[in-house]
Coordinates of C-alpha atoms in Angstrom, one line a residue:
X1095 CA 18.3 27.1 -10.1
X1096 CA 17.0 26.3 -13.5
X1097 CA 12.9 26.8 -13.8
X1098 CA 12.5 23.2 -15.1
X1099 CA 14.8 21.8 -12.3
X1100 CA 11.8 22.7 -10.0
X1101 CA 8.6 22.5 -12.7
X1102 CA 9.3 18.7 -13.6
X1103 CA 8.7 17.1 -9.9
X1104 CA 5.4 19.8 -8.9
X1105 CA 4.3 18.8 -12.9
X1106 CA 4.3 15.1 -11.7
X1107 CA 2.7 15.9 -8.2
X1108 CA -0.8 16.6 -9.1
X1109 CA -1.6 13.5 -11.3
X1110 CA 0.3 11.4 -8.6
X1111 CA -1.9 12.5 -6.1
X1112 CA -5.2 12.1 -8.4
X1113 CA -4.5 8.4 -9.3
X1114 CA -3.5 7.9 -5.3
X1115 CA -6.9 9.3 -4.5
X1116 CA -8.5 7.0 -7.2
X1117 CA -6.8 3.8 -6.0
X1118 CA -8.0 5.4 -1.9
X1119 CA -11.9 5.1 -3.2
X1120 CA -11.6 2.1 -5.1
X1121 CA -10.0 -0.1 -2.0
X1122 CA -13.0 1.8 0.0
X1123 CA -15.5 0.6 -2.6
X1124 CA -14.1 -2.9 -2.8
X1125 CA -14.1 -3.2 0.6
X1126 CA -17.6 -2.8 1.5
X1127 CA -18.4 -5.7 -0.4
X1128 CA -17.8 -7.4 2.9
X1129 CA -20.1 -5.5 5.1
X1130 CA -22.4 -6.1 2.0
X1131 CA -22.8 -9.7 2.3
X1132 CA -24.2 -10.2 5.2
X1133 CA -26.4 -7.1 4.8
X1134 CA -28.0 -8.6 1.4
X1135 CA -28.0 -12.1 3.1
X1136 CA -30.7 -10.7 5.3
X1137 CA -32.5 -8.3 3.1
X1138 CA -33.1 -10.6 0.0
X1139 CA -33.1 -13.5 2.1
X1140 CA -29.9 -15.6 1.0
X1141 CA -28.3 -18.9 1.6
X1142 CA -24.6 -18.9 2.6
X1143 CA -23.6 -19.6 -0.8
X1144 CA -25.8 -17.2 -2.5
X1145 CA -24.6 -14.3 -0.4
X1146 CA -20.8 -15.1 -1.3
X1147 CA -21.9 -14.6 -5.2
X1148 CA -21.4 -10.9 -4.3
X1149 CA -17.2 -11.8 -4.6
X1150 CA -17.8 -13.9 -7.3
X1151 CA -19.8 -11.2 -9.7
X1152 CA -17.1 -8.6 -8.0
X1153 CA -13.5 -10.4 -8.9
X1154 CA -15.2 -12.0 -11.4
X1155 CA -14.8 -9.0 -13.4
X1156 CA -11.1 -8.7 -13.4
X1157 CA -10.7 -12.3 -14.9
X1158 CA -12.7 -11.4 -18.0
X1159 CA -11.5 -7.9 -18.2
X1160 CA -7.8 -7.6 -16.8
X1161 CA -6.6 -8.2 -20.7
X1162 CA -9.1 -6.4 -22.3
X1163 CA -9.0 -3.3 -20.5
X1164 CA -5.1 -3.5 -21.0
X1165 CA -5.6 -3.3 -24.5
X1166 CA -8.0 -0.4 -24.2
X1167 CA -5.4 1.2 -22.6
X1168 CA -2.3 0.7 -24.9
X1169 CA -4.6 1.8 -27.6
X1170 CA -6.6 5.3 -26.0
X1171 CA -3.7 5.7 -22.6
X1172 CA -3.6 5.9 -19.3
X1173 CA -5.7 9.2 -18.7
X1174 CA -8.8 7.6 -21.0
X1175 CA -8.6 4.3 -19.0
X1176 CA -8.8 6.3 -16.0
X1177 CA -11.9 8.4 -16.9
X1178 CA -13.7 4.7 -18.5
X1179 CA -12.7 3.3 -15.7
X1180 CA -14.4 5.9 -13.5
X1181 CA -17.3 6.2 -15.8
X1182 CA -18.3 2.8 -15.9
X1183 CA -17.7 2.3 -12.0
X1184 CA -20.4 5.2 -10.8
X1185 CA -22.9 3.2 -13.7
X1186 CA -22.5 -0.4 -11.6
X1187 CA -23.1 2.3 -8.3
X1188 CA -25.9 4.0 -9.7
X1189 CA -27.7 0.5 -10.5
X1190 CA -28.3 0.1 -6.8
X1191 CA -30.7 2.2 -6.5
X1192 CA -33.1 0.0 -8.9
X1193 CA -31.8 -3.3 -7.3
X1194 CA -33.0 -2.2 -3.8
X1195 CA -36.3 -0.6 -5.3
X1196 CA -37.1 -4.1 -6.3
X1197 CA -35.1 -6.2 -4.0
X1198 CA -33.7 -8.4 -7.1
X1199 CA -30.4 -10.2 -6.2
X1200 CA -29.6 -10.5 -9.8
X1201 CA -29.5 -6.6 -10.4
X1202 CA -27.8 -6.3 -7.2
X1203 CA -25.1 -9.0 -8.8
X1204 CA -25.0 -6.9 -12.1
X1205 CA -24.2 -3.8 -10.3
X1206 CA -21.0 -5.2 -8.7
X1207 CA -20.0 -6.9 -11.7
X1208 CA -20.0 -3.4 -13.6
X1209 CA -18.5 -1.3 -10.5
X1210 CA -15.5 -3.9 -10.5
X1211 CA -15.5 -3.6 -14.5
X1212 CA -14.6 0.4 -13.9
X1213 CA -12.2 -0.6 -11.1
X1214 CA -10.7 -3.0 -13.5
X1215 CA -9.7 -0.1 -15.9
X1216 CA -8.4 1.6 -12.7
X1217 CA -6.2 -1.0 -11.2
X1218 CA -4.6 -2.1 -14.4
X1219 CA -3.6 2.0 -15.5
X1220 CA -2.8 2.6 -11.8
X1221 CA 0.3 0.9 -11.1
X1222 CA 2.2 1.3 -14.5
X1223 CA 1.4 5.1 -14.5
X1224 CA 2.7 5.8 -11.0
X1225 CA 5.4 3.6 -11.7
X1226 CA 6.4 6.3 -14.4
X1227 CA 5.8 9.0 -13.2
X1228 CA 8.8 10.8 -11.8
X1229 CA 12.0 9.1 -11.3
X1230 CA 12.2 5.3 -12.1
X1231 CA 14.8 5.2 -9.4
X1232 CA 11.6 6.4 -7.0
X1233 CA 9.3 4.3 -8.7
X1234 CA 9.1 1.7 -5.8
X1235 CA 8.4 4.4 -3.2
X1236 CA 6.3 5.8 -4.8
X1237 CA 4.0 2.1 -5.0
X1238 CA 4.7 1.6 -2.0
X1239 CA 2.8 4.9 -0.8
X1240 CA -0.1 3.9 -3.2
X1241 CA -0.3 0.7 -1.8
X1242 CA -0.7 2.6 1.5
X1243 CA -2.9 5.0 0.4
X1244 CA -5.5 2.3 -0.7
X1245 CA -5.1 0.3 2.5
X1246 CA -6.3 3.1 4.4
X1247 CA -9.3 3.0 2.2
X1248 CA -9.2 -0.8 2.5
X1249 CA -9.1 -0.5 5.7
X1250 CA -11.8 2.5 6.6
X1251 CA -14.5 0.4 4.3
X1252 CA -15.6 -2.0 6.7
X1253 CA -16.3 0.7 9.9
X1254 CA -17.9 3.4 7.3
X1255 CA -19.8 0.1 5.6
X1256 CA -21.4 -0.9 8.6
X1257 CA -22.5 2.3 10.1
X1258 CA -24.2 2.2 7.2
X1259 CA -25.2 -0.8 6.3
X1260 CA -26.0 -2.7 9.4
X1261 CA -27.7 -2.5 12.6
X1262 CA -26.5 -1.2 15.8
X1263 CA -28.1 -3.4 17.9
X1264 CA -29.0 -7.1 15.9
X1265 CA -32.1 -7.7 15.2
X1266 CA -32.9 -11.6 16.1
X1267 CA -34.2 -14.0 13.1
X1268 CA -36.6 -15.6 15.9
X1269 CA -38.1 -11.9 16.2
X1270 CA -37.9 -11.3 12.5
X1271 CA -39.8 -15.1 12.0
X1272 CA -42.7 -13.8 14.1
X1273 CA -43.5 -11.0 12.1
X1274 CA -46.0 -10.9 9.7
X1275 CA -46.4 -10.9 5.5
X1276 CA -46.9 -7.4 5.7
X1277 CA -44.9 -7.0 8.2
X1278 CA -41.8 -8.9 6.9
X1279 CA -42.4 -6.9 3.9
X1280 CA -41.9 -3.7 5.5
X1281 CA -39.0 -4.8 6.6
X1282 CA -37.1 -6.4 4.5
X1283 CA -38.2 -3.3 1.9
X1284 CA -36.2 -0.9 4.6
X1285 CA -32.9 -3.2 4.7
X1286 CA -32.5 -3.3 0.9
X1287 CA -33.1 0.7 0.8
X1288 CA -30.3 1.1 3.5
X1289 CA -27.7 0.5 0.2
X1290 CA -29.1 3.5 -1.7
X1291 CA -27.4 6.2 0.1
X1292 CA -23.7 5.1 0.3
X1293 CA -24.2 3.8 -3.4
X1294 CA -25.5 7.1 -5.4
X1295 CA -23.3 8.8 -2.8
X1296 CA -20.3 6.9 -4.6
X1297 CA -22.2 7.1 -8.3
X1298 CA -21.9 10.7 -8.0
X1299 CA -18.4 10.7 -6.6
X1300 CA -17.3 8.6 -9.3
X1301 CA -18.4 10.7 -12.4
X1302 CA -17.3 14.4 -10.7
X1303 CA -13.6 13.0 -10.6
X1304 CA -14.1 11.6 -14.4
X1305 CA -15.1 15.5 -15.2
X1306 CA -12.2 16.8 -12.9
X1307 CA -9.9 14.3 -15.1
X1308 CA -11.2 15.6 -18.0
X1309 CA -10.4 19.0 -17.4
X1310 CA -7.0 18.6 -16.1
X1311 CA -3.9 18.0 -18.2
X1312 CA -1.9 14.8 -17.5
X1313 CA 1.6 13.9 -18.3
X1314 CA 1.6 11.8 -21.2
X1315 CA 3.4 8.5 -20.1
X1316 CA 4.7 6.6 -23.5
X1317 CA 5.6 2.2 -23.5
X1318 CA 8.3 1.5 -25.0
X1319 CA 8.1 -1.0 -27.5
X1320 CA 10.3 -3.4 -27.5
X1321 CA 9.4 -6.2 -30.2
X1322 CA 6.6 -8.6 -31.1
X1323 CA 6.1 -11.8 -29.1
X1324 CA 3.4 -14.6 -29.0
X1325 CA 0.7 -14.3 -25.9
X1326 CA 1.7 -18.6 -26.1
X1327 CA 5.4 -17.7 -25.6
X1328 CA 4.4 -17.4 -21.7
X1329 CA 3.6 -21.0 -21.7
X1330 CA 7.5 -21.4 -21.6
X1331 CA 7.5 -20.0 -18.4
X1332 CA 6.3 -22.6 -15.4
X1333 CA 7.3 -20.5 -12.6
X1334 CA 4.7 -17.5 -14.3
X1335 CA 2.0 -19.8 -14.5
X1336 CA 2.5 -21.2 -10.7
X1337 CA 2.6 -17.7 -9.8
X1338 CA -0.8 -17.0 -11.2
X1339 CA -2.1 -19.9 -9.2
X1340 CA -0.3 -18.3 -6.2
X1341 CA -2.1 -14.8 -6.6
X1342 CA -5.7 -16.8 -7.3
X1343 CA -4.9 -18.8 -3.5
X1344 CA -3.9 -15.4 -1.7
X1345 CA -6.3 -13.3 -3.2
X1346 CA -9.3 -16.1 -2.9
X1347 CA -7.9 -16.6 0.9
X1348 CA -8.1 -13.0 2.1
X1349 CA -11.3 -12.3 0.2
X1350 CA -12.7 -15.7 1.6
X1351 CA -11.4 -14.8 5.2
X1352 CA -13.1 -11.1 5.8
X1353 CA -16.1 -12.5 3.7
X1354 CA -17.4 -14.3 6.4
X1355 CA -15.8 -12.7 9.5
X1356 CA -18.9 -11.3 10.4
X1357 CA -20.9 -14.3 9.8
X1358 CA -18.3 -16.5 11.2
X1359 CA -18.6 -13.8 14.5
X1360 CA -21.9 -14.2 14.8
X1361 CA -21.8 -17.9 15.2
X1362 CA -20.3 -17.8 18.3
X1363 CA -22.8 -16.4 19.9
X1364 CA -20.4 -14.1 22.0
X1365 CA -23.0 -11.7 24.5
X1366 CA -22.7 -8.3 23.1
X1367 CA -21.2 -8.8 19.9
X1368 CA -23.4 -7.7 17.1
X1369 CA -23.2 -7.1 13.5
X1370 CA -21.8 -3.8 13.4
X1371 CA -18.9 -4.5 16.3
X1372 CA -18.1 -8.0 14.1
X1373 CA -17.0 -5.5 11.5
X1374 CA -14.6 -4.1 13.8
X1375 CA -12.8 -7.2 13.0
X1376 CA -12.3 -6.7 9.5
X1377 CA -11.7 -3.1 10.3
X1378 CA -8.8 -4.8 12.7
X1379 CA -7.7 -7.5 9.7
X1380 CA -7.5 -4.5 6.9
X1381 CA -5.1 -2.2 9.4
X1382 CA -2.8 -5.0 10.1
X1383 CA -2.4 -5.6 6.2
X1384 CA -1.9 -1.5 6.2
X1385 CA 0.9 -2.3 9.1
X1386 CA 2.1 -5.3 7.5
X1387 CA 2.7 -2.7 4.0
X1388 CA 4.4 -0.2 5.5
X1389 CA 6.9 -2.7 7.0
X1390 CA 7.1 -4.8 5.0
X1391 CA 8.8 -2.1 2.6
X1392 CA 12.1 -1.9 4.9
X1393 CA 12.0 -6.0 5.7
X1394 CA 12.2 -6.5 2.0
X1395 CA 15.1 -4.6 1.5
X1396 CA 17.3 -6.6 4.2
X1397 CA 16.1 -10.1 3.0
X1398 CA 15.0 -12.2 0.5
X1399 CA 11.8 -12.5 -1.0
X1400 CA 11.2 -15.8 -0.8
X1401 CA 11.7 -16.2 2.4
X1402 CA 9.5 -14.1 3.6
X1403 CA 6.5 -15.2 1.5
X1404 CA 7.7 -18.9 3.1
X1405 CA 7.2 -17.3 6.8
X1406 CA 4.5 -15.4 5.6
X1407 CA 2.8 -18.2 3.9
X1408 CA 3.3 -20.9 7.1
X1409 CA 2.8 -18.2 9.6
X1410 CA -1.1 -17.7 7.7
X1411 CA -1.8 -21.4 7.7
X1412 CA -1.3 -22.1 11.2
X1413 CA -3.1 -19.1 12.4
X1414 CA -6.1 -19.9 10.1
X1415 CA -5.9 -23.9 11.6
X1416 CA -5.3 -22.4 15.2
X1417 CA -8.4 -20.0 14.4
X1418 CA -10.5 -23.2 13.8
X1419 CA -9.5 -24.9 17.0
X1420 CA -10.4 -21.9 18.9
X1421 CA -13.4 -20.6 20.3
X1422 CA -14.4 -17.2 21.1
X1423 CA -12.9 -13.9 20.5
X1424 CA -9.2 -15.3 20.5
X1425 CA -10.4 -16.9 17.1
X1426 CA -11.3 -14.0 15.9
X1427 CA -8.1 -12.4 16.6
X1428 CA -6.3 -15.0 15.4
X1429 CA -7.9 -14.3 12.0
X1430 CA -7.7 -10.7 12.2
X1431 CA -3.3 -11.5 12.6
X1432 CA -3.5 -13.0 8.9
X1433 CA -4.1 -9.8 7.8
X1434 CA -0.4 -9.0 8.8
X1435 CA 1.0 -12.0 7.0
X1436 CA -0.5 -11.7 3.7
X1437 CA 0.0 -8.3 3.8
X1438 CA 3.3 -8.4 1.8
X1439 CA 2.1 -11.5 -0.1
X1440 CA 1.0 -9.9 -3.7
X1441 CA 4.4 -7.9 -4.3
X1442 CA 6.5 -10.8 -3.2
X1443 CA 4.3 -12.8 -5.1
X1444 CA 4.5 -10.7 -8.6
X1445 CA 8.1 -9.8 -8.3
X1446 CA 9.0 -13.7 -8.3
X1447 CA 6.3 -14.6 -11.2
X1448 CA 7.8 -11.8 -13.6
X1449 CA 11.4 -12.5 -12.9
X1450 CA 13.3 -13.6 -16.0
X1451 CA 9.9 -12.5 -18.5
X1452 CA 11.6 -9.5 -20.0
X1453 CA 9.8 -8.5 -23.3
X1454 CA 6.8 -10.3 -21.5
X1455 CA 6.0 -8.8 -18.8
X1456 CA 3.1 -6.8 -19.7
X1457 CA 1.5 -10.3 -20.7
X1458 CA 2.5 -11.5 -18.3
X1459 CA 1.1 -8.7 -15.8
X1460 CA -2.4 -9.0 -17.5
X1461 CA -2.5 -12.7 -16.5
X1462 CA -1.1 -12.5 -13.1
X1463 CA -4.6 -9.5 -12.1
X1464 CA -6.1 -12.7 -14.2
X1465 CA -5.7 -14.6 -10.8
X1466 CA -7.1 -12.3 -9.0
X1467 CA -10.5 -14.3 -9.8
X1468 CA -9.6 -16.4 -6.9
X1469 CA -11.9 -14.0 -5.0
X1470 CA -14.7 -15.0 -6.9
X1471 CA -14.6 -19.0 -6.0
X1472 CA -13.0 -19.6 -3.3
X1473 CA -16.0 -17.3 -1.4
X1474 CA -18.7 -19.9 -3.0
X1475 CA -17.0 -22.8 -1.6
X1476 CA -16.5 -21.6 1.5
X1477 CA -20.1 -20.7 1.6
X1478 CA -21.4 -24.3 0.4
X1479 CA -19.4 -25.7 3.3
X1480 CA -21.1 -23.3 5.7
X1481 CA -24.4 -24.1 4.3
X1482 CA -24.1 -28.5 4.7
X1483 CA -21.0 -28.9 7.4
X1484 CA -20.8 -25.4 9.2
X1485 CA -19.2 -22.2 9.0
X1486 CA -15.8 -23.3 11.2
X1487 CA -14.8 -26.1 8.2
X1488 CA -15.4 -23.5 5.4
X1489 CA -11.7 -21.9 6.6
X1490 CA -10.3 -25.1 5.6
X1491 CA -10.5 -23.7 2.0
X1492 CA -7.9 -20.5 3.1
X1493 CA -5.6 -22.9 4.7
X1494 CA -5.0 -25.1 1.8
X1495 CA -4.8 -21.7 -0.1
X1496 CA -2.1 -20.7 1.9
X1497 CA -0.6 -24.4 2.0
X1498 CA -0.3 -24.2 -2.6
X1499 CA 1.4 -20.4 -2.0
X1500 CA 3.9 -21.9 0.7
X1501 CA 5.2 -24.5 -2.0
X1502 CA 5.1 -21.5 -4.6
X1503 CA 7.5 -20.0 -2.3
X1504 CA 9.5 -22.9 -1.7
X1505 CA 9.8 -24.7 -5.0
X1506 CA 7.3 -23.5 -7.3
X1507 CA 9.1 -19.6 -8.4
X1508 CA 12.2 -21.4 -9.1
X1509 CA 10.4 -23.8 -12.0
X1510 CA 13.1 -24.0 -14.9
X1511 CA 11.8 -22.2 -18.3
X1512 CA 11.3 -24.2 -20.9
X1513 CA 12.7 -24.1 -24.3

């Protein structure tokens, strides 16, 4: 057997494996933003709404750097987005340790919103890279284990996060109100610094595997260029445009959902339930979207996509409604199960937005992570209807999410183009 017969796929494996452990610590990363909410809530003393502005500074990042950062990357490649990427993420982590020496939510905000800029860089070289590397017949396999890969993370985050973050036993607000200005102080002081150790931890992290990449030799990957075309050329394409609409209601639903799953726990005032178990929930949500993946690679094979984002889409509205109606831990549950649904969502999603695009597609790809900054607004409403009507009526807002992405499904991907 020829040497290169056997060189080509072990030359492939090590840079596959790099950018799958890349896309493993980003999920984890991302995911803690939801143990982090309620944590900061408490230690700088937030509203509902103010707390949420942790997913808004977070996603917000990918709306005003998704196209950028593609362009970064056509220009330097993949390997230099990856090590910016990686660079910039362990400067947002390393600025934690200053926010929680002064307690300032702003800095705290800041941090996030430069941790999600390195991510940025990360997601939008990830999935084009893997996709070419190796076999393009393979390529969706091989997406489909990434995926994985960073569910596991995804879904790890929220246990690890609040072993870390949060209390095993709660600590009352009417024991906390009795304490004194000193006292409270003292207190609040020890719950910011709680974030300093998982944070550096991740800083440091972050920039050792941008010296790793530096040091190892990756297969260059070239585009092909295929011709010129307008960025306004999209515009001729209706179904693209519902589609980024689509990803901004699935991705502001699930962010929205696990955002306030502990704080939505805690108001039922179940005996035993604390902080720290509530995660488990999210924990519970995370593995079902992991589940949900790893089937939902066969189901997709033996029928069509847009039927399943229609049962996947109505199936997650009626849980979310039932969730509502329901008290106690069957709610709970009940949210958890959406996790399953949506868990096939953003594939089904982008295949049926970029169908037809052709010599587009990279636009439109930039615009369609552009949507993704439905995790930064749909979190704020959610929290200002916690704050004046209660936190049960702010899951209206992922319901009529998934109500826009059922239509998307059932009319809106098959919106003529234009000429």
């Amino acid at each position: 057997m020829p040497v290169s017969s056997i060189s080509k796929p072990a030359r492939f494996l090590v840079p596959l494996c790099i950018v799958m452990s890349l896309m493993f610590f980003w999920n984890m990363s991302r995911n803690i933003n939801d143990i982090l909410i309620p944590h900061l809530k408490r230690a700088c003393q937030l509203s509902d709404f103010q707390s949420s502005l942790v997913q808004s500074a977070f996603f917000g990042a990918y709306f005003l750097l998704a196209i950028p950062a593609g362009m970064y990357i056509h220009r330097k490649g993949y390997k230099a987005g990856m090590v910016t990427g990686l660079l910039v993420a362990a400067a947002g982590a390393a600025l934690f340790y200053p926010a929680a020496e002064i307690r300032y939510y702003p800095l705290f905000l800041g941090a996030l919103f430069i941790m999600a800029a390195g991510f940025t860089f990360l997601e939008v070289t990830a999935t084009p890279y893997i996709s070419k590397l190796g076999d393009p017949a393979e390529a969706s396999s091989r997406l489909s284990l990434s995926a994985a890969v960073g569910s596991v993370g995804a879904t790890a985050a929220p246990y690890i996060g609040a072993l870390l973050l949060l209390h095993k036993e709660d600590i009352p607000e009417t024991v906390i109100r009795t304490y004194s200005a000193s006292q409270l102080q003292n207190f609040l002081a020890a719950e910011a610094n709680l974030v300093k150790l998982p944070y550096v931890s991740l800083a440091l992290l972050f920039l050792i595997m941008a010296v790793v990449l530096l040091f190892i030799k990756l297969p260059p990957i070239r585009d092909e260029v295929t011709g010129k075309h307008s960025f306004k050329d999209i515009l001729n394409y209706p179904h693209l445009l519902l589609g980024v609409g689509a990803v901004f209601c699935y991705v502001g639903a699930e962010v929205g959902i696990v955002s306030f799953m502990i704080r939505y726990a805690q108001s039922l005032k179940l005996p035993g339930l604390t902080q720290q178990k509530s995660a488990l929930f999210i924990s519970l949500f995370m593995g079902l979207v992991l589940a949900g993946r790893l089937g939902g690679a066969y189901i997709l094979r033996k029928a069509a996509a847009s039927r399943m984002l229609v049962i996947s889409a109505g199936g997650a509205f009626l849980l979310v409604i039932t969730a509502i109606l329901v008290n106690g831990y069957g709610s709970l549950f009940l949210l958890s199960m959406v996790g399953l649904l949506t868990s096939i969502m953003y594939p089904v999603i982008f295949t049926l937005s970029i169908n037809g695009l052709g010599n587009h597609t990279k636009t439109a790809s930039s615009l369609l992570i552009m949507g993704i900054v439905g995790g930064a607004l749909i979190p704020p409403a959610m929290g200002l209807i916690s704050d004046n009507v209660g936190i049960s009526w702010a899951f209206i807002f992922p319901a009529l999410c998934y109500v826009y992405v059922l239509y998307f499904a059932i009319k809106g991907y098959r919106a003529p183009v234009r000429k």
